[in-house]
Every structure is written in structure tokens, then in C-alpha cells.
Tab-separated table of C-alpha atoms in Angstrom:
chain	number	residue	atom	x	y	z
A	16	UNK	CA	0.000	0.000	0.000
A	17	UNK	CA	2.763	2.490	0.838
A	18	UNK	CA	3.528	3.270	-2.769
A	19	UNK	CA	2.347	6.871	-2.936
A	20	UNK	CA	4.859	8.648	-5.124
A	21	UNK	CA	4.436	12.184	-6.417
A	22	UNK	CA	4.462	12.462	-10.192
A	23	UNK	CA	7.701	13.612	-11.762
A	24	UNK	CA	7.231	17.338	-12.366
A	25	UNK	CA	9.160	19.922	-14.292
A	26	UNK	CA	10.525	22.914	-12.399
A	27	UNK	CA	7.980	25.052	-14.274
A	28	UNK	CA	5.127	22.927	-12.971
A	29	UNK	CA	6.454	23.193	-9.418
A	30	UNK	CA	6.779	26.966	-9.744
A	31	UNK	CA	3.247	27.197	-11.043
A	32	UNK	CA	1.981	25.120	-8.109
A	33	UNK	CA	3.688	27.494	-5.684
A	34	UNK	CA	1.626	30.364	-7.124
A	35	UNK	CA	-1.401	28.975	-5.345
A	36	UNK	CA	0.207	28.430	-1.977
A	37	UNK	CA	1.198	31.943	-0.927
A	38	UNK	CA	3.384	32.579	2.109
A	39	UNK	CA	1.220	30.581	4.487
A	40	UNK	CA	-0.713	27.787	2.731
A	41	UNK	CA	-2.970	27.214	5.738
A	42	UNK	CA	-4.388	30.735	5.717
A	43	UNK	CA	-7.423	30.914	3.451
A	44	UNK	CA	-7.629	34.681	3.786
A	45	UNK	CA	-4.327	35.325	2.010
A	46	UNK	CA	-4.775	32.764	-0.771
A	47	UNK	CA	-5.668	33.785	-4.276
A	48	UNK	CA	-8.683	32.230	-5.952
A	49	UNK	CA	-7.478	29.396	-8.159
A	50	UNK	CA	-6.857	30.852	-11.610
A	51	UNK	CA	-6.411	28.252	-14.372
A	52	UNK	CA	-4.903	30.838	-16.725
A	53	UNK	CA	-2.085	31.591	-14.249
A	54	UNK	CA	-1.131	27.929	-14.634
A	55	UNK	CA	-1.289	28.072	-18.417
A	56	UNK	CA	-4.488	26.031	-18.397
A	57	UNK	CA	-7.604	26.872	-20.389
A	58	UNK	CA	-9.752	29.544	-18.735
A	59	UNK	CA	-12.681	27.097	-18.745
A	60	UNK	CA	-10.783	24.439	-16.735
A	61	UNK	CA	-12.920	23.153	-13.840
A	62	UNK	CA	-11.736	20.390	-11.521
A	63	UNK	CA	-15.350	19.428	-10.774
A	64	UNK	CA	-15.818	18.327	-14.385
A	65	UNK	CA	-13.560	15.323	-13.842
A	66	UNK	CA	-16.332	13.378	-12.063
A	67	UNK	CA	-20.052	13.084	-12.717
A	68	UNK	CA	-20.895	13.119	-9.005
A	69	UNK	CA	-19.771	15.695	-6.453
A	70	UNK	CA	-18.196	15.172	-3.069
A	71	UNK	CA	-20.278	13.012	-0.764
A	72	UNK	CA	-22.794	12.547	-3.575
A	73	UNK	CA	-20.719	9.426	-4.253
A	74	UNK	CA	-22.177	7.582	-1.271
A	75	UNK	CA	-24.367	4.503	-1.706
A	76	UNK	CA	-27.825	5.327	-0.227
A	77	UNK	CA	-28.004	4.539	3.472
A	78	UNK	CA	-30.741	1.902	3.266
A	79	UNK	CA	-28.938	0.128	0.397
A	80	UNK	CA	-25.632	0.225	2.264
A	81	UNK	CA	-27.189	-1.300	5.387
A	82	UNK	CA	-28.411	-4.253	3.324
A	83	UNK	CA	-25.077	-4.673	1.532
A	84	UNK	CA	-23.178	-4.717	4.818
A	85	UNK	CA	-25.280	-7.514	6.344
A	86	UNK	CA	-22.713	-10.104	5.257
A	87	UNK	CA	-19.898	-8.227	6.953
A	88	UNK	CA	-22.003	-7.804	10.092
A	89	UNK	CA	-22.507	-11.564	10.277
A	90	UNK	CA	-18.786	-12.181	9.883
A	91	UNK	CA	-18.120	-9.594	12.557
A	92	UNK	CA	-20.373	-11.485	14.967
A	93	UNK	CA	-17.937	-14.380	14.720
A	94	UNK	CA	-15.497	-12.102	16.499
A	95	UNK	CA	-17.532	-12.243	19.712
A	96	UNK	CA	-15.394	-15.122	21.031
A	97	UNK	CA	-12.311	-13.006	20.444
A	98	UNK	CA	-14.007	-10.096	22.228
A	99	UNK	CA	-14.824	-12.373	25.165
A	100	UNK	CA	-11.163	-13.334	25.254
A	101	UNK	CA	-10.143	-9.697	25.668
A	102	UNK	CA	-12.752	-9.266	28.422
A	103	UNK	CA	-11.421	-12.377	30.140
A	104	UNK	CA	-7.968	-10.797	30.130
A	105	UNK	CA	-9.443	-7.906	32.093
A	106	UNK	CA	-9.420	-5.549	29.095
A	107	UNK	CA	-12.919	-4.062	29.160
A	108	UNK	CA	-12.344	-2.586	25.719
A	109	UNK	CA	-15.290	-2.310	23.325
A	110	UNK	CA	-15.006	-3.353	19.697
A	111	UNK	CA	-16.657	-0.807	17.410
A	112	UNK	CA	-17.018	-1.595	13.736
A	113	UNK	CA	-19.446	-1.722	10.833
A	114	UNK	CA	-21.731	1.292	10.514
A	115	UNK	CA	-19.823	3.566	12.886
A	116	UNK	CA	-17.602	6.526	12.022
A	117	UNK	CA	-14.375	4.679	12.879
A	118	UNK	CA	-13.461	1.137	13.785
A	119	UNK	CA	-12.077	0.525	17.276
A	120	UNK	CA	-10.114	-2.712	17.533
A	121	UNK	CA	-8.691	-3.932	20.873
A	122	UNK	CA	-5.006	-4.795	20.545
A	123	UNK	CA	-3.150	-7.620	22.225
A	124	UNK	CA	-1.076	-5.157	24.190
A	125	UNK	CA	-2.112	-3.698	27.529
A	126	UNK	CA	-5.526	-2.103	27.069
A	127	UNK	CA	-4.693	-0.257	23.850
A	128	UNK	CA	-6.981	-0.002	20.815
A	129	UNK	CA	-6.417	0.749	17.143
A	130	UNK	CA	-8.831	3.458	15.981
A	131	UNK	CA	-8.973	3.669	12.213
A	132	UNK	CA	-11.046	5.165	9.402
A	133	UNK	CA	-10.921	5.584	5.639
A	134	UNK	CA	-12.776	7.879	3.276
A	135	UNK	CA	-12.490	9.378	-0.192
A	136	UNK	CA	-14.645	11.379	-2.519
A	137	UNK	CA	-14.834	13.192	-5.846
A	138	UNK	CA	-13.960	16.863	-6.498
A	139	UNK	CA	-16.589	19.265	-5.242
A	140	UNK	CA	-14.626	22.535	-5.513
A	141	UNK	CA	-12.540	23.835	-8.403
A	142	UNK	CA	-9.511	24.842	-6.350
A	143	UNK	CA	-7.226	21.755	-6.240
A	144	UNK	CA	-5.330	22.903	-3.149
A	145	UNK	CA	-8.552	23.447	-1.182
A	146	UNK	CA	-9.864	20.109	-2.464
A	147	UNK	CA	-6.850	18.417	-0.894
A	148	UNK	CA	-7.409	20.213	2.410
A	149	UNK	CA	-11.103	19.329	2.461
A	150	UNK	CA	-10.418	15.660	1.679
A	151	UNK	CA	-7.914	15.391	4.535
A	152	UNK	CA	-10.191	17.174	7.022
A	153	UNK	CA	-13.002	14.832	6.009
A	154	UNK	CA	-10.910	11.705	6.670
A	155	UNK	CA	-9.801	12.942	10.089
A	156	UNK	CA	-13.345	13.929	11.039
A	157	UNK	CA	-14.319	10.302	11.627
A	158	UNK	CA	-11.642	10.050	14.330
A	159	UNK	CA	-12.784	13.336	15.861
A	160	UNK	CA	-16.365	12.026	16.000
A	161	UNK	CA	-15.150	9.516	18.611
A	162	UNK	CA	-13.459	12.265	20.599
A	163	UNK	CA	-10.035	11.142	19.352
A	164	UNK	CA	-7.819	14.210	18.933
A	165	UNK	CA	-4.540	12.666	17.746
A	166	UNK	CA	-3.856	10.798	14.519
A	167	UNK	CA	-0.637	8.778	14.550
A	168	UNK	CA	-0.487	8.258	10.799
A	169	UNK	CA	-2.253	9.001	7.522
A	170	UNK	CA	-2.228	7.423	4.078
A	171	UNK	CA	-3.403	9.244	0.947
A	172	UNK	CA	-5.626	7.646	-1.698
A	173	UNK	CA	-5.543	9.419	-5.046
A	174	UNK	CA	-6.998	8.734	-8.473
A	175	UNK	CA	-5.813	10.882	-11.365
A	176	UNK	CA	-8.456	11.247	-14.076
A	177	UNK	CA	-7.642	9.653	-17.417
A	178	UNK	CA	-9.406	12.639	-18.977
A	179	UNK	CA	-6.748	15.074	-17.749
A	180	UNK	CA	-4.040	16.244	-20.099
A	181	UNK	CA	-0.460	15.889	-18.876
A	182	UNK	CA	-0.347	19.624	-18.246
A	183	UNK	CA	-3.566	19.527	-16.209
A	184	UNK	CA	-2.284	16.555	-14.243
A	185	UNK	CA	1.058	18.234	-13.514
A	186	UNK	CA	-0.683	21.348	-12.185
A	187	UNK	CA	-3.621	19.816	-10.324
A	188	UNK	CA	-2.159	16.713	-8.663
A	189	UNK	CA	0.692	18.385	-6.713
A	190	UNK	CA	-1.712	21.051	-5.469
A	191	UNK	CA	-4.206	18.456	-4.223
A	192	UNK	CA	-1.414	16.497	-2.550
A	193	UNK	CA	-0.003	19.644	-0.949
A	194	UNK	CA	-3.416	20.641	0.405
A	195	UNK	CA	-3.897	17.172	1.901
A	196	UNK	CA	-0.419	17.211	3.426
A	197	UNK	CA	-0.794	20.719	4.888
A	198	UNK	CA	-4.026	19.819	6.660
A	199	UNK	CA	-2.426	16.631	8.000
A	200	UNK	CA	0.392	18.772	9.436
A	201	UNK	CA	-2.162	21.173	10.906
A	202	UNK	CA	-3.736	18.158	12.628
A	203	UNK	CA	-0.357	17.129	14.068
A	204	UNK	CA	0.069	14.068	11.874
A	205	UNK	CA	1.935	13.069	8.713
A	206	UNK	CA	1.228	11.278	5.454
A	207	UNK	CA	3.564	8.287	5.116
A	208	UNK	CA	2.217	6.482	2.064
A	209	UNK	CA	-0.901	5.493	0.184
A	210	UNK	CA	-2.001	4.500	-3.293
A	211	UNK	CA	-2.117	6.412	-6.580
A	212	UNK	CA	-3.983	5.127	-9.645
A	213	UNK	CA	-5.481	6.418	-12.870
A	214	UNK	CA	-9.251	6.331	-13.123
A	215	UNK	CA	-11.943	7.867	-15.350
A	216	UNK	CA	-12.992	10.065	-12.413
A	217	UNK	CA	-10.688	11.998	-10.114
A	218	UNK	CA	-10.858	10.985	-6.427
A	219	UNK	CA	-8.980	11.943	-3.289
A	220	UNK	CA	-9.119	10.662	0.270
A	221	UNK	CA	-7.147	8.590	2.691
A	222	UNK	CA	-6.795	6.548	5.863
A	223	UNK	CA	-6.257	7.861	9.399
A	224	UNK	CA	-5.035	5.618	12.221
A	225	UNK	CA	-4.212	6.066	15.873
A	226	UNK	CA	-3.440	3.932	18.930
A	227	UNK	CA	-5.560	4.934	21.922
A	228	UNK	CA	-5.990	4.264	25.590
A	229	UNK	CA	-9.644	3.831	26.688
A	230	UNK	CA	-9.895	7.381	28.073
A	231	UNK	CA	-8.869	8.885	24.737
A	232	UNK	CA	-12.059	8.012	22.851
A	233	UNK	CA	-15.752	8.335	23.630
A	234	UNK	CA	-17.966	5.377	22.715
A	235	UNK	CA	-20.988	6.990	21.009
A	236	UNK	CA	-23.747	5.110	22.825
A	237	UNK	CA	-24.427	6.907	26.104
A	238	UNK	CA	-27.072	9.551	25.273
A	239	UNK	CA	-29.645	10.007	28.037
A	240	UNK	CA	-33.066	11.632	28.197
A	241	UNK	CA	-32.569	15.365	28.764
A	242	UNK	CA	-29.344	15.656	26.745
A	243	UNK	CA	-29.208	18.266	24.009
A	244	UNK	CA	-27.768	18.007	20.505
A	245	UNK	CA	-25.058	20.438	19.422
A	246	UNK	CA	-23.870	20.975	15.820
A	247	UNK	CA	-20.445	22.533	15.208
A	248	UNK	CA	-20.648	23.572	11.524
A	249	UNK	CA	-23.484	25.028	9.420
A	250	UNK	CA	-25.344	22.956	6.837
A	251	UNK	CA	-25.684	23.741	3.134
A	252	UNK	CA	-22.238	22.900	1.723
A	253	UNK	CA	-23.637	20.742	-1.083
A	254	UNK	CA	-26.119	23.468	-2.045
A	255	UNK	CA	-23.342	26.078	-2.062
A	256	UNK	CA	-20.952	24.124	-4.291
A	257	UNK	CA	-23.738	23.276	-6.733
A	258	UNK	CA	-24.985	26.876	-6.881
A	259	UNK	CA	-21.437	28.029	-7.630
A	260	UNK	CA	-21.147	25.561	-10.490
A	261	UNK	CA	-24.469	26.792	-11.876
A	262	UNK	CA	-22.984	30.246	-12.449
A	263	UNK	CA	-21.569	28.674	-15.647
A	264	UNK	CA	-24.889	27.018	-16.573
A	265	UNK	CA	-27.551	29.585	-17.616
A	266	UNK	CA	-30.459	27.127	-17.581
A	267	UNK	CA	-29.687	26.207	-13.954
A	268	UNK	CA	-28.764	29.727	-12.856
A	269	UNK	CA	-32.121	31.030	-14.133
A	270	UNK	CA	-33.873	28.809	-11.556
A	271	UNK	CA	-32.193	30.475	-8.583
A	272	UNK	CA	-31.230	34.021	-9.690
A	273	UNK	CA	-34.492	35.458	-8.352
A	274	UNK	CA	-33.575	34.501	-4.783
A	275	UNK	CA	-29.816	35.005	-4.751
A	276	UNK	CA	-27.248	37.332	-6.356
A	277	UNK	CA	-24.018	36.168	-7.985
A	278	UNK	CA	-21.990	37.749	-5.173
A	279	UNK	CA	-24.076	35.849	-2.603
A	280	UNK	CA	-23.307	32.561	-4.368
A	281	UNK	CA	-19.578	33.297	-4.572
A	282	UNK	CA	-19.487	34.182	-0.875
A	283	UNK	CA	-21.463	31.074	0.085
A	284	UNK	CA	-18.960	29.003	-1.924
A	285	UNK	CA	-16.036	30.614	-0.067
A	286	UNK	CA	-17.797	29.966	3.246
A	287	UNK	CA	-18.441	26.356	2.290
A	288	UNK	CA	-14.773	25.825	1.387
A	289	UNK	CA	-13.628	27.444	4.617
A	290	UNK	CA	-16.024	25.329	6.679
A	291	UNK	CA	-15.202	22.049	4.922
A	292	UNK	CA	-11.431	22.600	5.266
A	293	UNK	CA	-11.703	23.332	9.002
A	294	UNK	CA	-10.737	20.493	11.317
A	295	UNK	CA	-13.167	19.208	13.958
A	296	UNK	CA	-10.208	18.708	16.294
A	297	UNK	CA	-11.072	21.379	18.875
A	298	UNK	CA	-14.697	20.215	18.806
A	299	UNK	CA	-13.432	16.704	19.648
A	300	UNK	CA	-11.137	17.937	22.424
A	301	UNK	CA	-14.006	19.838	24.078
A	302	UNK	CA	-16.183	16.707	24.012
A	303	UNK	CA	-14.015	15.382	26.854
A	304	UNK	CA	-14.080	18.650	28.815
A	305	UNK	CA	-17.884	18.871	28.703
A	306	UNK	CA	-18.664	15.162	29.235
A	307	UNK	CA	-20.172	14.346	25.830
A	308	UNK	CA	-22.244	11.176	25.673
A	309	UNK	CA	-21.473	10.460	22.012
A	310	UNK	CA	-21.180	12.100	18.607
A	311	UNK	CA	-21.070	11.587	14.861
A	312	UNK	CA	-19.866	13.738	11.989
A	313	UNK	CA	-22.399	15.016	9.474
A	314	UNK	CA	-21.370	14.056	5.945
A	315	UNK	CA	-22.838	12.127	3.026
A	316	UNK	CA	-26.109	10.927	4.584
A	317	UNK	CA	-27.095	14.442	5.675
A	318	UNK	CA	-27.965	15.655	9.154
A	319	UNK	CA	-30.956	13.360	9.617
A	320	UNK	CA	-29.247	10.272	8.196
A	321	UNK	CA	-26.319	10.572	10.572
A	322	UNK	CA	-28.583	11.453	13.510
A	323	UNK	CA	-30.609	8.302	12.826
A	324	UNK	CA	-27.485	6.168	12.638
A	325	UNK	CA	-26.248	7.575	15.963
A	326	UNK	CA	-29.630	7.016	17.629
A	327	UNK	CA	-29.672	3.330	16.599
A	328	UNK	CA	-26.464	2.674	18.539
A	329	UNK	CA	-27.643	4.095	21.879
A	330	UNK	CA	-27.764	1.816	24.927
A	331	UNK	CA	-30.719	3.702	26.400
A	332	UNK	CA	-34.207	3.906	24.886
A	333	UNK	CA	-33.917	7.416	23.491
A	334	UNK	CA	-34.767	9.364	20.342
A	335	UNK	CA	-33.369	12.567	18.873
A	336	UNK	CA	-35.582	15.513	17.906
A	337	UNK	CA	-34.038	18.337	15.863
A	338	UNK	CA	-35.629	21.805	15.972
A	339	UNK	CA	-32.963	24.162	14.583
A	340	UNK	CA	-31.045	24.090	11.300
A	341	UNK	CA	-28.045	26.440	11.007
A	342	UNK	CA	-27.489	26.952	7.261
A	343	UNK	CA	-24.904	28.911	5.267
A	344	UNK	CA	-26.555	32.260	4.471
A	345	UNK	CA	-28.970	32.267	1.491
A	346	UNK	CA	-28.600	28.542	0.858
A	347	UNK	CA	-31.987	27.614	2.360
A	348	UNK	CA	-33.637	29.965	-0.170
A	349	UNK	CA	-31.568	28.478	-3.007
A	350	UNK	CA	-32.523	24.948	-1.963
A	351	UNK	CA	-36.204	25.912	-1.945
A	352	UNK	CA	-35.945	27.594	-5.367
A	353	UNK	CA	-34.567	24.329	-6.792
A	354	UNK	CA	-37.831	22.564	-6.088
A	355	UNK	CA	-36.383	20.963	-2.967
A	356	UNK	CA	-34.050	18.695	-4.963
A	357	UNK	CA	-31.547	18.795	-2.088
A	358	UNK	CA	-34.099	18.196	0.700
A	359	UNK	CA	-31.963	20.444	2.882
A	360	UNK	CA	-34.626	21.280	5.472
A	361	UNK	CA	-35.646	17.624	5.660
A	362	UNK	CA	-32.071	16.759	6.683
A	363	UNK	CA	-31.256	14.661	3.610
A	364	UNK	CA	-28.875	17.030	1.803
A	365	UNK	CA	-25.378	15.546	1.667
A	366	UNK	CA	-22.772	17.553	3.564
A	367	UNK	CA	-19.057	17.456	2.879
A	368	UNK	CA	-16.610	17.460	5.800
A	369	UNK	CA	-19.437	18.705	8.021
A	370	UNK	CA	-19.548	19.419	11.721
A	371	UNK	CA	-19.884	17.107	14.701
A	372	UNK	CA	-23.375	16.358	16.013
A	373	UNK	CA	-22.808	15.861	19.733
A	374	UNK	CA	-24.997	14.604	22.598
A	375	UNK	CA	-24.165	16.776	25.618
A	376	UNK	CA	-25.595	17.082	29.122
A	377	UNK	CA	-28.103	19.947	29.062
A	378	UNK	CA	-26.204	21.932	31.688
A	379	UNK	CA	-22.942	21.702	29.703
A	380	UNK	CA	-24.133	22.531	26.174
A	381	UNK	CA	-24.165	26.332	26.361
A	382	UNK	CA	-20.687	26.364	27.900
A	383	UNK	CA	-19.447	24.026	25.143
A	384	UNK	CA	-20.759	26.391	22.433
A	385	UNK	CA	-19.237	29.411	24.158
A	386	UNK	CA	-15.875	27.667	24.588
A	387	UNK	CA	-15.592	26.513	20.972
A	388	UNK	CA	-16.402	30.019	19.716
A	389	UNK	CA	-13.783	31.478	22.059
A	390	UNK	CA	-11.111	29.012	20.861
A	391	UNK	CA	-11.945	28.839	17.144
A	392	UNK	CA	-13.849	32.001	16.368
A	393	UNK	CA	-16.668	29.905	14.884
A	394	UNK	CA	-20.144	29.303	16.264
A	395	UNK	CA	-21.750	26.055	17.365
A	396	UNK	CA	-25.499	25.656	17.893
A	397	UNK	CA	-27.915	23.738	20.096
A	398	UNK	CA	-30.084	22.100	17.436
A	399	UNK	CA	-32.202	19.519	19.268
A	400	UNK	CA	-32.963	17.374	22.282
A	401	UNK	CA	-32.775	13.759	23.411
A	402	UNK	CA	-36.096	12.372	24.636
A	403	UNK	CA	-37.454	8.971	25.606
A	404	UNK	CA	-38.049	6.884	22.496
A	405	UNK	CA	-37.198	3.891	20.353
A	406	UNK	CA	-33.772	4.915	19.012
A	407	UNK	CA	-34.951	7.055	16.102
A	408	UNK	CA	-34.291	10.618	14.962
A	409	UNK	CA	-36.528	13.196	13.329
A	410	UNK	CA	-36.626	16.849	12.313
A	411	UNK	CA	-39.802	18.718	13.304
A	412	UNK	CA	-42.154	19.792	10.487
A	413	UNK	CA	-41.161	23.453	10.529
A	414	UNK	CA	-37.635	23.716	11.894
A	415	UNK	CA	-36.132	27.110	12.659
A	416	UNK	CA	-33.572	28.038	9.993
A	417	UNK	CA	-30.610	29.971	11.403
A	418	UNK	CA	-28.802	31.976	8.701
A	419	UNK	CA	-25.021	31.757	9.147
A	420	UNK	CA	-23.747	34.380	9.507
A	421	UNK	CA	-26.798	36.302	10.718
A	422	UNK	CA	-25.373	39.579	9.361
A	423	UNK	CA	-22.913	40.347	6.583
A	424	UNK	CA	-19.723	42.152	7.620
A	425	UNK	CA	-17.606	43.982	5.078
A	426	UNK	CA	-14.322	42.227	4.436
A	427	UNK	CA	-15.202	39.261	6.674
A	428	UNK	CA	-16.206	35.790	5.561
A	429	UNK	CA	-18.263	35.020	8.648
């Protein structure tokens, strides 16, 4: 597997790649917008055209996936004897696997567990460097959903589109790899290998692994009646990236131009990129401080899909009810103007590298939200409650939409 080798690039290609990175590649504010012409590419070059599906739109539908995974679940049940063996050794270490954000595998050595996840998706933004950052943040998010804050190692999975010219490949691929690597460094980890192939569609993702003691992760099954649900990033990323692509498609743009201006779409796209590239690491760290009872990250199955999956794994007879939906400004109106094709307010719209949905004790939730805003400069929201029920989740008929940000500020993204 550890065969990830960067393509051989000319010095010109490397110089061109550096154009995009600026002095500090982690600072979105000082980066230029990706300009194909500056790289001697055609002005109409769009990374998102190298796949027919966008981002988390690549996921197999949840109900289909559940059925497909039944065989694996049955095989996993055969591991119960092994699990009993670990318990017999005095290692009360849970095994977490199919259907959860990350797998947790007890090791033979002294109460340690391997926590591991893998993920990849197709391009959803046209800036290759930001696409790399988003892909890496998305992989790590599954660790953060378990309250794990350290990743010991990462691998990168990359597919270069067969439809790319050599010039396009030599510009785009190093930028995607650099974005992925920079976010890994930001997370305190490194990329040590992976796999690179050619494929009709471009893909990028990876594997994140860490070795944990039991107190370093939070098993997501302890929600109790009276808990509240907190969300750490706004919804609407899939709507924003689609709306931005429609700026080049008059027949699509005509459907939404009555409810949103071009500048609004461009700003929503910038906000979506900023949100998707942001790590959920601080959110995970604060889960320990404020005694979280479990969490999941909101990605391809949408807010409701992931809430339902989390509710099914609870030990107690509880259900989740969601009342509030924080959404990137103007994107709820865009979603409605599209004839509800995204089903954003129903919780079915795919998110990309979304926030954590966390079950917190009621008395701790407000302090959690205040603390994360103080540390990160970004809001988190109380979006629902945990009540007695049969391990289901639902969004009320008319949820309150919270526009994010509530007010526009000149020169500020949020």
C-alpha cells in the first residue's frame, strides 16, 4: 500500500503550483482564488468536471448500504469469542465496527486499541489545493467524532483522471497532494504512504489511524433523556458548491437568480470551502471537557441520516428531535428555489466534511458552544434534544432556519 509517489514534475510545474500556496498555505484569507490561466491552463478548466458526481454525492444510499453490509455484520459477529477473550484478560475494551464513524479494535497489548477510518470522494470545488485540504479534514473527522484528537499516521488515496491532459495533471495533482499534506500537518500528523492510480474520475481521500488508551475516545452510545444536541458547523455545503457551479450554466442559474445574487453565491462558496477545510479537532477535544455522551460527523447521509445512525447505537431507549437548522446564508432559499431537490430542510442534503453532532448534558451545552467560539472564532449551535423513544431521529415539520452568519460584515467571511 505504501507506494504513494508524487508524479515527476518539471521545475515550471512546481513553480506554477507554488503560485497557489502563498506565504502561508494554511491561511485561506491570504490565498488567491485558483486561476487556471495563471497555470497556463484553459480559462474554462474546472476540476469538478472530472467526475459526474460531487463530493459526498458518491455515497451509496443509506438503506442500500445497510443491506449490503449484512454479510460483513454476520462475519463480525464471529469475532464475539475473540471479544470475550479480551474481556477475560481484564481488558474491558469495546469493539466498534461496521456502521460507525471509525473502527475501534482492541489490541493484544495492555488495554490499547487501534482506531482507524478511511474515506475518499470526488472533487466538489474547483480549487485543487482546497480540495486536498477538504479531503484530509473529512478523513480525520471520523476520528474526531469519537473524541479522538490525535492521529498517529495518515495514508493518501488518489486517483488521477484519465481525462486530464499531462499539463492539467502536472498542475492539479501536486496542489491536491499539498493541500492534503498541509491539513495533515495542521492536525499534528503526517502522510507516510498510500495509493495512486489512474481512473476515469478523479478521487482523493485517505486513511487515518491512531493507537488509543480507553480514556482517549468516547464510545458513542451513552445519550440520556434530557441531553441536548449540538452541531459545530453550518449545513448547506452541497447546495453552495452546486450553486457556484451553476454560475456557468444559464439554464440552472435562471432557476435560482431570483432569490440570490451572484456575489451571494460566490461568498457562500467561499464559506463552504472554509467550513469544509476546518478540522473538527477542537470540537473533539471539548467533548471530553464537557462530558459528551457520544457524537457523529455530518457528511454524506445528511444531518438526519447521521442522527438516525447515531440514535440506533444508543444503549438507552432514546430518540433525537431536531428543531434548529443552522445553514450557510442564502442557501436555504436556493434549496427551496430548486424545487427541494436537495431536501436540505428535511435533513437529507449531503454535507461534505461537516460538523460534529454531539450529545451533551443539558447543563454543559451552552458552555461548550461558548468555549468553541472562544477558541476557534466559529459558532456552534444547540439544534435539538434527546427524549425517551425507540432509538430514532426526526426533524420537526417546521424547523427554525438559522442563517449563518446572521449579518454580513464587510471584508469578513463570517
